Amino acid sequence: MPMDFSRFTTISFDCYGTLIDWESGILSALRDVLGSHGQSQSLSDAAILELYGEFEAEAESGLYQSYREVLQSVVRSFADRLHFEASSAEIRSLHESVHAWPPFPDTVAALRELHKRYKLVVISNIDNDLFAETRKRLDVEFDGVITAEQARSYKPSINNFQMALRTLALSPDRLLHAAQSVYHDVVPARSLRISTVWVNRKSARPGIGAVRGSAALAAEKRADLVVPDLASLAAAVMTRAQD
């Protein structure tokens, strides 16, 4: 059955991987580090992203630390796994590159179109100041932003989504959440009965991207709608609105 978009007042988005082309940013920064230690040619893009997803999830799974610290931990983990010593500048390089990660080509236009009908919110595993730099690239006035720094936890914790619902004074049935990561977003949002859109963007790791694969049951991973990009979501919404 086609999704009934009329029941939603708000669409929330994961940011990095969904709105922002973080794979390009991650690969550029990490290939610079790996290349300086003779490691760049030995790993494919898919292998780098798989290791990134593993190391990031590990760093986010313990006591809360800033995303800046998470990304520094990721670089240290690459160095440990591949047996080289990263300099302090290399350890900082990944988080220092976040401000330059670009939006996908369809992001800004799609957000503008969706904002004509819905409130738009970001729920992101990020620090406040790092997102403030990214926000300048998105050129849209969001109606709410929930960061990991505010929640003191990282998705897939349901705490981040519960905080969004409280902050926005929304019931789950009025919120639609769109994201690239099944692991971080689709599974926990579904557990709270929030409708989900899986934005299955092209990736060096098709269907997964730069995140850990989800071990959830197939039914728990099944989004209500699957689209290849944000432009397709905006087109679906606007088409249904005109029916």
XYZ file of N, CA and C in Angstrom:
729
model
N 0.849 -1.197 0.000
C 0.000 0.000 0.000
C 0.884 1.246 0.000
N 0.518 2.288 -0.779
C 1.283 3.534 -0.753
C 1.259 4.145 0.647
N 2.347 4.792 1.002
C 2.410 5.417 2.323
C 1.482 6.627 2.379
N 0.752 6.759 3.478
C -0.122 7.907 3.703
C 0.696 9.007 4.374
N 1.232 9.912 3.579
C 2.076 10.980 4.118
C 1.274 12.049 4.850
N -0.038 12.047 4.681
C -0.850 13.110 5.272
C -0.893 13.034 6.792
N -0.587 11.876 7.357
C -0.675 11.761 8.819
C 0.558 12.303 9.533
N 1.618 12.630 8.790
C 2.844 13.128 9.405
C 2.862 14.651 9.422
N 3.349 15.197 10.513
C 3.571 16.643 10.590
C 5.044 16.989 10.468
N 5.894 15.987 10.713
C 7.332 16.232 10.825
C 8.107 15.095 10.172
N 9.172 15.445 9.466
C 10.113 14.450 8.955
C 11.462 14.706 9.610
N 12.018 13.667 10.209
C 13.360 13.774 10.788
C 14.345 13.019 9.902
N 15.582 13.462 9.954
C 16.620 12.893 9.105
C 17.867 12.578 9.916
N 18.447 11.441 9.641
C 19.853 11.279 9.948
C 20.597 12.261 9.044
N 21.766 12.713 9.456
C 22.479 13.698 8.645
C 23.575 13.070 7.791
N 24.556 12.459 8.454
C 25.763 12.010 7.767
C 25.536 10.638 7.131
N 25.570 10.615 5.804
C 25.223 9.419 5.056
C 23.869 9.540 4.391
N 23.025 10.421 4.935
C 21.680 10.638 4.397
C 21.593 11.984 3.682
N 21.966 13.052 4.377
C 21.998 14.386 3.784
C 23.387 14.747 3.284
N 24.383 14.279 4.007
C 25.785 14.613 3.729
C 26.519 13.392 3.194
N 27.333 13.599 2.167
C 28.105 12.518 1.550
C 29.325 12.217 2.421
N 29.061 11.514 3.522
C 30.161 11.268 4.459
C 31.132 10.221 3.944
N 30.701 9.319 3.071
C 31.628 8.325 2.550
C 32.778 8.997 1.810
N 32.475 9.980 0.992
C 33.537 10.706 0.297
C 34.464 11.392 1.290
N 33.874 12.016 2.323
C 34.684 12.693 3.334
C 35.544 11.740 4.130
N 34.945 10.625 4.545
C 35.669 9.621 5.319
C 36.820 9.042 4.501
N 36.517 8.648 3.273
C 37.541 8.009 2.438
C 38.675 8.966 2.118
N 38.363 10.218 1.843
C 39.402 11.197 1.548
C 40.343 11.376 2.733
N 39.776 11.558 3.921
C 40.596 11.780 5.112
C 41.414 10.538 5.472
N 40.763 9.370 5.443
C 41.466 8.156 5.853
C 42.494 7.714 4.820
N 42.228 7.923 3.550
C 43.222 7.554 2.536
C 44.477 8.421 2.657
N 44.316 9.669 3.065
C 45.490 10.510 3.312
C 46.338 9.928 4.440
N 45.672 9.502 5.516
C 46.401 8.910 6.648
C 47.034 7.583 6.242
N 46.246 6.718 5.631
C 46.752 5.401 5.253
C 47.869 5.509 4.223
N 47.715 6.455 3.299
C 48.733 6.618 2.263
C 50.074 7.031 2.814
N 50.070 7.839 3.866
C 51.342 8.282 4.453
C 52.068 7.160 5.177
N 51.374 6.024 5.368
C 51.988 4.870 6.018
C 52.023 3.654 5.081
N 51.867 3.913 3.770
C 51.980 2.853 2.791
C 50.853 1.846 2.814
N 49.677 2.248 3.313
C 48.569 1.305 3.486
C 47.413 1.542 2.517
N 47.418 2.640 1.801
C 46.243 3.025 1.031
C 45.908 2.037 -0.080
N 46.909 1.506 -0.764
C 46.646 0.643 -1.908
C 46.188 -0.757 -1.514
N 46.422 -1.123 -0.267
C 46.095 -2.492 0.152
C 44.631 -2.667 0.537
N 43.890 -1.580 0.656
C 42.500 -1.640 1.090
C 41.581 -0.999 0.059
N 40.511 -1.685 -0.289
C 39.489 -1.108 -1.167
C 38.650 -0.105 -0.384
N 37.889 0.714 -1.117
C 36.968 1.634 -0.443
C 36.012 0.874 0.460
N 35.484 -0.251 -0.022
C 34.538 -1.035 0.771
C 35.180 -1.545 2.053
N 36.441 -1.979 1.977
C 37.135 -2.480 3.163
C 37.371 -1.371 4.178
N 37.720 -0.185 3.702
C 37.916 0.949 4.609
C 36.612 1.306 5.303
N 35.517 1.334 4.543
C 34.227 1.684 5.136
C 33.753 0.619 6.124
N 34.039 -0.639 5.829
C 33.670 -1.706 6.765
C 34.425 -1.558 8.078
N 35.726 -1.289 8.005
C 36.509 -1.070 9.220
C 36.026 0.177 9.952
N 35.728 1.233 9.200
C 35.206 2.451 9.818
C 33.940 2.145 10.614
N 33.004 1.430 10.004
C 31.754 1.100 10.686
C 31.994 0.300 11.951
N 32.940 -0.633 11.898
C 33.276 -1.441 13.076
C 33.880 -0.579 14.176
N 34.854 0.245 13.812
C 35.570 1.043 14.815
C 34.678 2.133 15.398
N 33.841 2.755 14.565
C 32.954 3.800 15.067
C 31.954 3.223 16.066
N 31.349 2.082 15.723
C 30.370 1.464 16.623
C 31.006 1.094 17.954
N 32.225 0.596 17.914
C 32.928 0.256 19.159
C 33.143 1.500 20.013
N 33.563 2.588 19.392
C 33.846 3.817 20.137
C 32.579 4.431 20.718
N 31.435 4.198 20.074
C 30.173 4.778 20.537
C 29.437 3.900 21.542
N 29.937 2.695 21.769
C 29.170 1.727 22.559
C 29.412 1.818 24.063
N 30.471 2.476 24.483
C 30.775 2.573 25.905
C 30.198 3.830 26.523
N 30.872 4.341 27.556
C 30.460 5.601 28.156
C 30.514 6.708 27.113
N 29.584 7.643 27.224
C 29.520 8.701 26.214
C 30.837 9.464 26.129
N 31.282 9.676 24.906
C 32.372 10.592 24.612
C 31.969 11.387 23.379
N 32.564 12.535 23.192
C 32.175 13.392 22.080
C 32.449 12.700 20.759
N 31.753 13.149 19.705
C 31.986 12.558 18.385
C 33.385 12.876 17.892
N 33.889 14.022 18.289
C 35.281 14.369 17.987
C 36.206 13.279 18.531
N 35.948 12.853 19.763
C 36.755 11.793 20.368
C 36.500 10.443 19.697
N 35.264 10.213 19.272
C 34.948 8.975 18.546
C 35.783 8.881 17.278
N 35.841 9.967 16.509
C 36.587 9.943 15.255
C 38.086 9.829 15.493
N 38.566 10.406 16.575
C 39.978 10.215 16.914
C 40.244 8.745 17.253
N 39.309 8.136 17.954
C 39.429 6.717 18.286
C 39.434 5.858 17.029
N 38.624 6.243 16.039
C 38.583 5.501 14.771
C 39.957 5.498 14.110
N 40.610 6.644 14.057
C 41.940 6.713 13.441
C 42.942 5.866 14.226
N 42.877 5.932 15.548
C 43.781 5.107 16.365
C 43.532 3.627 16.109
N 42.275 3.247 15.927
C 41.947 1.845 15.674
C 42.483 1.378 14.324
N 42.412 2.247 13.313
C 43.033 1.912 12.034
C 44.529 1.689 12.215
N 45.171 2.576 12.977
C 46.613 2.450 13.199
C 46.940 1.146 13.930
N 46.144 0.821 14.940
C 46.385 -0.425 15.693
C 46.181 -1.649 14.810
N 45.090 -1.663 14.040
C 44.775 -2.824 13.215
C 45.812 -3.023 12.108
N 46.302 -1.910 11.564
C 47.218 -1.987 10.415
C 48.678 -1.777 10.804
N 48.923 -1.675 12.112
C 50.281 -1.685 12.656
C 51.134 -0.499 12.185
N 50.582 0.701 12.386
C 51.401 1.892 12.188
C 51.101 2.873 13.314
N 51.940 3.877 13.468
C 51.751 4.862 14.529
C 51.264 6.158 13.911
N 50.064 6.559 14.260
C 49.479 7.790 13.721
C 49.982 8.994 14.511
N 50.297 10.054 13.801
C 50.712 11.288 14.463
C 49.501 11.976 15.082
N 49.749 12.946 15.938
C 48.640 13.676 16.559
C 47.826 14.416 15.501
N 48.493 14.934 14.463
C 47.776 15.627 13.396
C 46.892 14.641 12.626
N 47.388 13.421 12.395
C 46.595 12.413 11.694
C 45.404 11.968 12.528
N 45.586 11.869 13.830
C 44.489 11.484 14.712
C 43.382 12.540 14.688
N 43.752 13.798 14.534
C 42.764 14.885 14.473
C 42.145 15.048 13.097
N 42.789 14.513 12.081
C 42.428 14.861 10.699
C 41.010 14.475 10.323
N 40.499 13.363 10.852
C 39.164 12.921 10.464
C 38.101 13.874 10.989
N 38.142 14.209 12.263
C 37.111 15.121 12.786
C 37.292 16.536 12.244
N 38.531 16.901 11.907
C 38.749 18.228 11.352
C 38.250 18.343 9.913
N 37.985 17.187 9.293
C 37.488 17.210 7.913
C 35.963 17.299 7.831
N 35.263 17.106 8.947
C 33.797 17.012 8.915
C 33.159 18.252 8.309
N 33.686 19.429 8.620
C 33.072 20.669 8.127
C 33.078 20.759 6.601
N 33.990 20.007 5.958
C 34.109 20.068 4.501
C 33.328 18.967 3.797
N 32.715 18.025 4.532
C 31.959 16.958 3.890
C 30.759 17.577 3.182
N 30.561 17.269 1.904
C 29.529 17.970 1.119
C 28.155 17.324 1.217
N 27.100 18.111 1.012
C 25.775 17.512 0.852
C 25.733 16.705 -0.447
N 24.881 15.694 -0.489
C 24.621 15.022 -1.753
C 23.992 16.034 -2.716
N 24.165 15.838 -4.021
C 23.642 16.825 -4.986
C 22.144 17.093 -4.878
N 21.376 16.107 -4.415
C 19.920 16.281 -4.349
C 19.419 16.801 -3.004
N 20.305 16.922 -2.016
C 19.864 17.162 -0.636
C 19.129 18.485 -0.461
N 19.765 19.577 -0.831
C 19.207 20.893 -0.506
C 17.868 21.110 -1.207
N 17.790 20.779 -2.485
C 16.535 20.970 -3.215
C 15.420 20.112 -2.626
N 15.748 18.866 -2.246
C 14.733 17.984 -1.668
C 14.254 18.508 -0.324
N 15.170 18.983 0.507
C 14.781 19.535 1.806
C 13.878 20.753 1.633
N 14.221 21.608 0.703
C 13.384 22.791 0.464
C 11.968 22.397 0.044
N 11.880 21.378 -0.811
C 10.567 20.922 -1.282
C 9.763 20.326 -0.131
N 10.413 19.488 0.673
C 9.725 18.851 1.794
C 9.312 19.857 2.860
N 10.102 20.924 2.992
C 9.806 21.925 4.014
C 8.550 22.731 3.692
N 8.069 22.630 2.482
C 6.819 23.311 2.130
C 5.619 22.679 2.835
N 5.771 21.409 3.236
C 4.636 20.679 3.816
C 4.890 20.183 5.239
N 6.149 20.068 5.620
C 6.473 19.437 6.910
C 7.501 20.249 7.697
N 7.455 20.078 8.994
C 8.578 20.512 9.814
C 9.725 19.527 9.585
N 10.942 20.051 9.551
C 12.115 19.220 9.297
C 13.040 19.229 10.509
N 13.517 18.049 10.863
C 14.327 17.874 12.073
C 15.526 16.980 11.737
N 16.633 17.226 12.397
C 17.814 16.366 12.272
C 18.021 15.624 13.589
N 18.251 14.314 13.508
C 18.632 13.491 14.667
C 19.950 12.834 14.291
N 21.047 13.338 14.839
C 22.362 12.961 14.321
C 23.359 12.606 15.422
N 24.189 11.616 15.122
C 25.307 11.249 15.994
C 26.467 12.211 15.751
N 26.392 13.375 16.374
C 27.367 14.426 16.085
C 27.479 15.360 17.295
N 28.548 16.154 17.324
C 28.685 17.215 18.328
C 27.965 18.467 17.842
N 27.535 19.301 18.776
C 26.813 20.516 18.407
C 27.619 21.408 17.468
N 28.894 21.630 17.805
C 29.686 22.566 17.011
C 30.027 21.998 15.640
N 30.212 20.685 15.535
C 30.484 20.087 14.230
C 29.251 20.193 13.327
N 28.061 19.966 13.895
C 26.859 20.105 13.071
C 26.627 21.557 12.684
N 26.992 22.496 13.537
C 26.806 23.911 13.211
C 27.529 24.275 11.921
N 28.691 23.667 11.697
C 29.420 23.910 10.450
C 28.724 23.231 9.277
N 28.263 22.001 9.479
C 27.544 21.286 8.425
C 26.264 22.016 8.053
N 25.575 22.549 9.045
C 24.285 23.209 8.827
C 24.380 24.325 7.794
N 25.517 25.003 7.750
C 25.716 26.089 6.788
C 25.635 25.580 5.351
N 25.979 24.305 5.141
C 25.978 23.723 3.803
C 24.586 23.250 3.373
N 23.687 23.095 4.327
C 22.371 22.535 4.017
C 21.356 23.591 3.615
N 21.587 24.844 3.989
C 20.809 25.979 3.491
C 19.306 25.823 3.711
N 18.948 25.201 4.860
C 17.551 25.028 5.234
C 17.438 25.347 6.721
N 16.348 25.999 7.114
C 16.144 26.295 8.529
C 15.406 25.120 9.177
N 16.129 24.289 9.910
C 15.503 23.132 10.537
C 14.651 23.568 11.731
N 13.578 22.815 11.966
C 12.677 23.114 13.074
C 13.151 22.485 14.379
N 14.149 21.647 14.290
C 14.728 21.047 15.490
C 15.981 20.274 15.133
N 16.919 20.226 16.063
C 18.153 19.462 15.885
C 18.436 18.720 17.182
N 18.541 17.398 17.102
C 18.881 16.576 18.249
C 20.230 15.927 17.954
N 21.237 16.273 18.728
C 22.575 15.711 18.529
C 22.880 14.680 19.604
N 23.884 13.862 19.331
C 24.349 12.918 20.347
C 24.865 13.658 21.573
N 25.456 14.832 21.362
C 25.956 15.613 22.493
C 24.814 16.015 23.418
N 23.665 16.372 22.857
C 22.510 16.731 23.681
C 21.951 15.506 24.396
N 21.870 14.389 23.675
C 21.275 13.173 24.237
C 22.229 12.428 25.157
N 23.545 12.697 24.991
C 24.591 11.984 25.740
C 24.548 10.489 25.424
N 24.182 10.184 24.209
C 24.147 8.802 23.743
C 24.183 8.823 22.223
N 24.470 7.663 21.656
C 24.547 7.528 20.205
C 23.491 6.563 19.704
N 22.860 6.927 18.596
C 22.043 5.937 17.911
C 22.933 4.736 17.597
N 22.427 3.520 17.766
C 21.033 3.089 17.776
C 20.322 3.141 19.132
N 20.853 3.850 20.118
C 20.116 4.009 21.364
C 18.759 4.669 21.080
N 17.718 4.128 21.683
C 16.400 4.735 21.480
C 16.289 6.059 22.233
N 17.225 6.327 23.143
C 17.198 7.565 23.904
C 17.183 8.787 22.992
N 17.944 8.727 21.896
C 18.023 9.863 20.979
C 16.673 10.146 20.329
N 15.953 9.081 19.972
C 14.637 9.243 19.360
C 13.598 9.676 20.395
N 13.696 9.137 21.600
C 12.775 9.542 22.661
C 12.965 11.018 22.998
N 14.223 11.469 22.996
C 14.487 12.877 23.251
C 13.879 13.743 22.157
N 13.975 13.282 20.925
C 13.378 14.038 19.816
C 11.866 14.147 19.987
N 11.209 13.053 20.329
C 9.760 13.082 20.516
C 9.369 14.025 21.647
N 10.122 13.987 22.749
C 9.832 14.882 23.879
C 10.053 16.340 23.491
N 11.175 16.606 22.863
C 11.534 17.975 22.503
C 10.536 18.573 21.525
N 10.074 17.754 20.601
C 9.144 18.223 19.579
C 7.691 18.114 20.005
N 7.458 17.503 21.187
C 6.092 17.266 21.680
C 5.264 16.525 20.642
N 5.847 15.443 20.122
C 5.224 14.661 19.060
C 4.899 13.259 19.541
N 3.808 12.718 19.053
C 3.553 11.289 19.213
C 4.247 10.562 18.061
N 4.666 9.317 18.260
C 5.418 8.603 17.218
C 4.703 8.521 15.877
N 3.377 8.471 15.891
C 2.640 8.314 14.628
C 2.643 9.569 13.764
N 3.103 10.693 14.317
C 3.154 11.945 13.557
C 4.534 12.219 12.970
N 5.487 11.346 13.277
C 6.873 11.539 12.835
C 7.260 10.491 11.804
N 7.921 10.931 10.746
C 8.509 10.046 9.745
C 10.017 10.253 9.793
N 10.766 9.164 9.956
C 12.223 9.280 10.060
C 12.879 8.695 8.823
N 13.758 9.471 8.184
C 14.444 9.055 6.956
C 15.938 8.954 7.215
N 16.535 7.826 6.804
C 17.941 7.610 7.107
C 18.557 6.570 6.186
N 19.870 6.645 6.043
C 20.616 5.667 5.256
C 20.959 4.425 6.064
N 21.121 4.568 7.372
C 21.612 3.462 8.196
C 20.470 2.653 8.804
N 20.397 1.393 8.418
C 19.443 0.485 9.048
C 19.819 0.271 10.505
N 21.102 0.078 10.763
C 21.614 -0.195 12.109
C 21.343 0.961 13.071
N 21.714 2.177 12.673
C 21.604 3.328 13.571
C 20.188 3.871 13.685
N 19.387 3.722 12.626
C 18.155 4.495 12.533
C 16.878 3.682 12.328
N 16.855 2.849 11.304
C 15.610 2.161 10.984
C 15.177 1.248 12.128
N 16.100 0.441 12.641
C 15.743 -0.521 13.693
C 15.270 0.172 14.976
N 16.032 1.125 15.535
C 15.540 1.756 16.774
C 14.286 2.594 16.579
N 14.171 3.287 15.448
C 12.956 4.081 15.218
C 11.731 3.176 15.126
N 11.853 2.069 14.407
C 10.736 1.130 14.295
C 10.329 0.581 15.663
N 11.312 0.377 16.544
C 10.990 -0.170 17.864
C 10.116 0.775 18.673
N 10.132 2.058 18.320
C 9.285 3.059 18.977
C 8.023 3.365 18.169
N 7.786 2.567 17.123
C 6.622 2.718 16.247
C 6.646 4.025 15.470
N 7.851 4.480 15.175
C 8.049 5.612 14.269
C 8.169 5.051 12.853
N 7.415 5.577 11.916
C 7.520 5.144 10.523
C 8.879 5.558 9.957
N 9.417 4.716 9.069
C 10.776 4.949 8.593
C 10.872 4.895 7.073
N 11.812 5.672 6.566
C 12.206 5.621 5.167
C 13.678 5.247 5.126
N 13.996 4.175 4.427
C 15.391 3.806 4.229
C 15.872 4.485 2.948
N 16.797 5.430 3.091
C 17.391 6.121 1.949
C 18.614 5.309 1.539
N 18.399 4.387 0.635
C 19.428 3.411 0.251
C 20.303 3.995 -0.857
N 21.160 4.915 -0.464
C 22.015 5.602 -1.431
C 23.099 4.674 -1.971
N 23.611 5.023 -3.159
C 24.715 4.270 -3.733
C 25.903 4.327 -2.792
N 26.623 3.211 -2.680
C 27.708 3.117 -1.719
C 28.753 2.123 -2.206
N 29.969 2.300 -1.736
C 31.010 1.302 -1.982
C 30.677 -0.005 -1.270
N 29.810 0.067 -0.259
C 29.277 -1.119 0.415
C 27.761 -1.104 0.218
N 27.267 -1.594 -0.907
C 25.839 -1.490 -1.219
C 24.951 -2.030 -0.102
N 23.938 -1.225 0.249
C 22.972 -1.639 1.253
C 23.421 -1.477 2.690
N 24.688 -1.085 2.897
C 25.202 -0.948 4.261
C 25.870 0.410 4.461
N 26.834 0.746 3.615
C 27.546 2.005 3.755
C 28.623 1.931 4.814
N 28.939 3.074 5.403
C 30.038 3.166 6.369
C 29.559 2.918 7.788
N 28.729 1.892 7.965
C 28.190 1.600 9.292
C 28.276 0.103 9.554
N 28.043 -0.266 10.781
C 27.996 -1.684 11.142
C 26.701 -2.296 10.586
N 26.807 -3.513 10.084
C 25.612 -4.225 9.650
C 24.722 -4.540 10.836
N 23.418 -4.527 10.626
C 22.480 -4.780 11.715
C 22.233 -6.273 11.885
N 22.250 -6.724 13.144
C 21.961 -8.126 13.456
C 20.493 -8.340 13.803
N 19.672 -7.312 13.638
C 18.252 -7.419 13.979
C 17.556 -8.393 13.031
N 16.403 -8.867 13.454
C 15.596 -9.739 12.611
C 15.138 -8.978 11.358
N 14.887 -9.730 10.302
C 14.506 -9.110 9.031
C 13.306 -8.182 9.186
N 12.301 -8.594 9.966
C 11.106 -7.771 10.153
C 11.427 -6.464 10.860
N 12.430 -6.489 11.746
C 12.808 -5.288 12.490
C 13.607 -4.318 11.631
N 14.168 -4.811 10.532
C 14.990 -3.985 9.647
C 14.205 -3.446 8.458
N 12.943 -3.825 8.346
C 12.161 -3.485 7.157
C 11.546 -2.097 7.293
N 12.052 -1.160 6.542
C 11.508 0.198 6.566
C 10.142 0.236 5.890
N 9.364 1.249 6.208
C 8.040 1.396 5.602
C 8.123 1.817 4.137
N 9.220 2.476 3.791
C 9.430 2.927 2.419
C 10.925 2.886 2.138
N 11.293 2.484 0.925
C 12.691 2.475 0.507
C 12.824 3.360 -0.722
N 13.773 4.294 -0.679
C 14.039 5.175 -1.818
C 15.539 5.201 -2.063
N 15.976 5.489 -3.292
C 17.411 5.518 -3.579
C 18.093 6.820 -3.196
N 17.304 7.855 -2.967
C 17.877 9.160 -2.630
C 16.779 10.069 -2.087
N 17.195 11.261 -1.663
C 16.234 12.183 -1.053
C 15.296 12.790 -2.094
N 15.787 12.972 -3.317
C 14.925 13.505 -4.379
C 13.737 12.586 -4.617
N 13.957 11.280 -4.515
C 12.867 10.320 -4.709
C 11.846 10.408 -3.592
N 12.304 10.656 -2.364
C 11.369 10.832 -1.254
C 10.523 12.085 -1.470
N 11.169 13.187 -1.846
C 10.422 14.425 -2.077
C 9.400 14.243 -3.197
N 9.799 13.530 -4.253
C 8.874 13.296 -5.371
C 7.689 12.444 -4.936
N 7.944 11.421 -4.108
C 6.855 10.560 -3.612
C 5.882 11.353 -2.762
N 6.421 12.200 -1.890
C 5.572 13.011 -1.018
C 4.707 13.966 -1.844
N 5.305 14.641 -2.776
C 4.582 15.641 -3.556
C 3.569 14.993 -4.496
N 3.890 13.825 -5.022
C 2.952 13.118 -5.879
C 1.705 12.707 -5.105
N 1.914 12.188 -3.906
C 0.782 11.762 -3.071
C -0.050 12.970 -2.645
N 0.623 14.105 -2.419
C -0.089 15.312 -1.989
C -1.027 15.824 -3.078
N -0.676 15.534 -4.350
C -1.477 16.029 -5.459
C -2.585 15.056 -5.857
N -2.560 13.839 -5.307
C -3.575 12.824 -5.640
C -4.952 13.203 -5.078
